């Protein structure tokens, strides 16, 4: 079994607005993050265009549900990234509670073995939200190796996609970049 991670990114310049949306997500939709009484989120202003979010409940299989719900609470696009066993990298864009674009980077045998299909291919949406020029985008979208796709996306968008909340105790760089936010509430 190889390395796995999941994270989400909000296309926003406003850290406070993004944190408030995460607080609202935790309070009003706790089921999408595992119904905690204390929701712990790690948040970073990755660059002038993106806010990155890590949480222990974000894994491949749940991160899309969190991204979809969060996109209903914030007026900005939400990008989710899920990487599983070094075999699959799933990238999705959500706006207003709906998936707008999705791409799964993997070898054909992996796609067949897992029965994977993208929910919605919208390359124009990816290009617009990610703000990648056409030539770089064509190079990126044609990648089938999951780790190469993660590396290329990180380079093009200038954020580290290689991150997960489980890594924070062991990675000083992540600890320095991400602020810890705890949202306390009682589940009803």
CSV table of C-alpha atoms in Angstrom, one decimal:
chain,number,residue,atom,x,y,z
A,1,UNK,CA,0.0,0.0,0.0
A,2,UNK,CA,1.4,3.4,-1.0
A,3,UNK,CA,1.1,6.9,0.1
A,4,UNK,CA,-2.4,8.5,0.3
A,5,UNK,CA,-3.7,12.0,1.1
A,6,UNK,CA,-6.7,14.3,0.6
A,7,UNK,CA,-7.1,18.0,0.9
A,8,UNK,CA,-9.2,20.9,-0.4
A,9,UNK,CA,-8.4,24.3,-1.7
A,10,UNK,CA,-10.6,27.4,-1.9
A,11,UNK,CA,-9.9,29.8,-4.7
A,12,UNK,CA,-10.0,33.0,-2.6
A,13,UNK,CA,-7.8,35.9,-1.4
A,14,UNK,CA,-9.8,36.2,1.8
A,15,UNK,CA,-8.6,34.0,4.6
A,16,UNK,CA,-11.1,35.2,7.1
A,17,UNK,CA,-14.0,34.6,4.8
A,18,UNK,CA,-12.7,31.1,4.1
A,19,UNK,CA,-12.3,30.3,7.8
A,20,UNK,CA,-15.8,31.6,8.5
A,21,UNK,CA,-17.2,29.2,5.8
A,22,UNK,CA,-15.3,26.3,7.4
A,23,UNK,CA,-16.8,27.3,10.8
A,24,UNK,CA,-20.2,27.2,9.2
A,25,UNK,CA,-19.5,23.9,7.5
A,26,UNK,CA,-18.5,22.4,10.9
A,27,UNK,CA,-21.5,23.8,12.7
A,28,UNK,CA,-24.3,23.3,10.1
A,29,UNK,CA,-23.0,20.1,8.3
A,30,UNK,CA,-21.0,18.2,10.8
A,31,UNK,CA,-21.9,14.9,9.2
A,32,UNK,CA,-19.6,15.6,6.2
A,33,UNK,CA,-16.6,15.8,8.5
A,34,UNK,CA,-17.4,12.9,10.8
A,35,UNK,CA,-19.7,14.6,13.4
A,36,UNK,CA,-16.9,15.8,15.8
A,37,UNK,CA,-17.7,18.0,18.8
A,38,UNK,CA,-14.5,19.8,18.0
A,39,UNK,CA,-13.6,20.2,14.4
A,40,UNK,CA,-9.9,20.8,13.8
A,41,UNK,CA,-9.0,22.3,10.5
A,42,UNK,CA,-5.5,23.3,9.4
A,43,UNK,CA,-5.7,26.3,7.1
A,44,UNK,CA,-3.0,28.0,5.0
A,45,UNK,CA,-3.1,31.1,2.7
A,46,UNK,CA,-1.0,29.1,0.1
A,47,UNK,CA,-0.7,32.0,-2.2
A,48,UNK,CA,-2.6,35.1,-3.3
A,49,UNK,CA,-5.3,33.0,-5.0
A,50,UNK,CA,-5.7,29.9,-2.9
A,51,UNK,CA,-6.5,28.9,0.7
A,52,UNK,CA,-5.6,25.3,1.5
A,53,UNK,CA,-7.4,23.2,4.1
A,54,UNK,CA,-6.5,20.0,5.8
A,55,UNK,CA,-8.6,17.9,8.2
A,56,UNK,CA,-8.4,14.4,9.5
A,57,UNK,CA,-11.7,13.4,7.9
A,58,UNK,CA,-10.5,14.4,4.4
A,59,UNK,CA,-9.7,11.2,2.7
A,60,UNK,CA,-10.3,9.8,-0.8
A,61,UNK,CA,-14.0,9.0,-0.7
A,62,UNK,CA,-15.0,11.8,1.7
A,63,UNK,CA,-13.1,14.9,0.4
A,64,UNK,CA,-15.5,15.4,-2.5
A,65,UNK,CA,-18.5,15.4,-0.3
A,66,UNK,CA,-16.9,18.0,1.9
A,67,UNK,CA,-15.9,20.1,-1.1
A,68,UNK,CA,-19.4,20.0,-2.5
A,69,UNK,CA,-21.0,21.1,0.8
A,70,UNK,CA,-18.4,23.8,1.4
A,71,UNK,CA,-19.0,25.2,-2.1
A,72,UNK,CA,-22.6,25.9,-1.2
A,73,UNK,CA,-21.4,28.0,1.8
A,74,UNK,CA,-18.8,30.1,0.0
A,75,UNK,CA,-19.0,32.0,-3.3
A,76,UNK,CA,-15.7,30.8,-4.5
A,77,UNK,CA,-14.7,27.6,-6.4
A,78,UNK,CA,-13.5,24.7,-4.2
A,79,UNK,CA,-11.0,22.2,-5.5
A,80,UNK,CA,-10.6,18.8,-3.9
A,81,UNK,CA,-7.6,16.5,-4.3
A,82,UNK,CA,-7.6,12.8,-3.4
A,83,UNK,CA,-4.6,10.6,-3.8
A,84,UNK,CA,-4.9,6.9,-3.0
A,85,UNK,CA,-2.1,4.2,-2.8
A,86,UNK,CA,0.0,6.0,-5.4
A,87,UNK,CA,-2.4,4.6,-8.0
A,88,UNK,CA,-5.1,7.3,-8.4
A,89,UNK,CA,-5.1,11.1,-8.2
A,90,UNK,CA,-8.7,12.5,-8.4
A,91,UNK,CA,-9.1,16.3,-8.9
A,92,UNK,CA,-12.5,17.9,-8.7
A,93,UNK,CA,-13.9,21.5,-8.9
A,94,UNK,CA,-17.1,22.5,-7.1
A,95,UNK,CA,-19.2,25.7,-7.3
A,96,UNK,CA,-22.5,26.4,-5.7
A,97,UNK,CA,-22.9,22.8,-4.4
A,98,UNK,CA,-22.3,21.1,-7.8
A,99,UNK,CA,-19.4,19.5,-9.4
A,100,UNK,CA,-18.2,21.5,-12.3
A,101,UNK,CA,-15.2,19.5,-13.5
A,102,UNK,CA,-13.4,16.3,-12.6
A,103,UNK,CA,-10.3,14.5,-13.8
A,104,UNK,CA,-8.9,11.2,-12.6
A,105,UNK,CA,-5.2,10.7,-13.3
A,106,UNK,CA,-4.2,7.0,-13.4
A,107,UNK,CA,-3.1,4.3,-15.6
A,108,UNK,CA,-5.7,2.6,-17.8
A,109,UNK,CA,-5.4,-0.7,-15.9
A,110,UNK,CA,-6.1,1.1,-12.6
A,111,UNK,CA,-9.2,2.8,-14.2
A,112,UNK,CA,-10.5,-0.6,-15.3
A,113,UNK,CA,-9.7,-2.3,-12.0
A,114,UNK,CA,-11.5,0.3,-9.9
A,115,UNK,CA,-14.2,1.0,-12.4
A,116,UNK,CA,-13.4,4.7,-12.4
A,117,UNK,CA,-15.1,7.4,-14.5
A,118,UNK,CA,-15.1,11.1,-14.1
A,119,UNK,CA,-18.4,12.6,-13.1
A,120,UNK,CA,-18.0,15.5,-15.4
A,121,UNK,CA,-15.2,16.4,-17.7
A,122,UNK,CA,-15.0,20.2,-18.2
A,123,UNK,CA,-11.5,21.1,-19.3
A,124,UNK,CA,-12.5,24.7,-19.9
A,125,UNK,CA,-13.6,25.0,-16.3
A,126,UNK,CA,-10.4,23.5,-15.1
A,127,UNK,CA,-8.3,25.9,-17.2
A,128,UNK,CA,-10.3,28.9,-16.0
A,129,UNK,CA,-10.4,28.1,-12.3
A,130,UNK,CA,-6.8,26.9,-12.2
A,131,UNK,CA,-5.7,29.9,-14.4
A,132,UNK,CA,-3.4,27.8,-16.5
A,133,UNK,CA,-2.4,28.8,-20.0
A,134,UNK,CA,-3.5,26.4,-22.8
A,135,UNK,CA,-0.1,24.9,-23.5
A,136,UNK,CA,0.7,24.1,-19.9
A,137,UNK,CA,-2.9,22.8,-19.4
A,138,UNK,CA,-2.6,20.4,-22.3
A,139,UNK,CA,0.6,19.0,-20.9
A,140,UNK,CA,-1.0,18.7,-17.5
A,141,UNK,CA,-4.2,17.1,-18.5
A,142,UNK,CA,-2.5,14.5,-20.6
A,143,UNK,CA,-0.5,13.0,-17.7
A,144,UNK,CA,-1.5,9.5,-16.6
A,145,UNK,CA,0.9,9.1,-13.7
A,146,UNK,CA,-0.8,10.2,-10.5
A,147,UNK,CA,2.4,11.5,-8.8
A,148,UNK,CA,3.5,13.4,-11.9
A,149,UNK,CA,0.0,15.0,-12.1
A,150,UNK,CA,0.3,16.1,-8.4
A,151,UNK,CA,3.8,17.5,-9.0
A,152,UNK,CA,2.7,19.4,-12.2
A,153,UNK,CA,-0.4,20.8,-10.6
A,154,UNK,CA,1.5,22.0,-7.6
A,155,UNK,CA,4.0,23.7,-9.9
A,156,UNK,CA,1.4,25.3,-12.1
A,157,UNK,CA,-1.0,26.6,-9.4
A,158,UNK,CA,1.9,27.3,-6.9
A,159,UNK,CA,0.4,25.4,-4.0
A,160,UNK,CA,1.5,22.2,-2.4
A,161,UNK,CA,-1.0,19.5,-3.2
A,162,UNK,CA,1.3,17.0,-1.3
A,163,UNK,CA,-0.2,17.6,2.1
A,164,UNK,CA,-2.4,15.9,4.6
A,165,UNK,CA,-3.4,16.6,8.2
A,166,UNK,CA,-1.8,13.3,9.4
A,167,UNK,CA,1.6,14.6,8.2
A,168,UNK,CA,1.6,17.8,10.2
A,169,UNK,CA,3.1,16.2,13.4
A,170,UNK,CA,5.9,14.8,11.4
A,171,UNK,CA,6.6,17.6,8.9
A,172,UNK,CA,7.9,20.9,10.2
A,173,UNK,CA,7.3,22.7,6.9
A,174,UNK,CA,3.6,21.8,7.1
A,175,UNK,CA,3.4,22.9,10.7
A,176,UNK,CA,4.9,26.3,9.9
A,177,UNK,CA,2.6,26.8,6.9
A,178,UNK,CA,-0.7,25.8,8.3
A,179,UNK,CA,-2.6,27.5,11.2
A,180,UNK,CA,-4.7,25.3,13.4
A,181,UNK,CA,-8.4,26.2,13.9
A,182,UNK,CA,-10.6,24.5,16.4
A,183,UNK,CA,-14.4,25.0,16.0
A,184,UNK,CA,-16.2,23.9,19.2
A,185,UNK,CA,-19.9,23.1,19.2
A,186,UNK,CA,-22.3,20.5,20.4
A,187,UNK,CA,-23.9,18.2,17.9
A,188,UNK,CA,-27.6,17.9,18.0
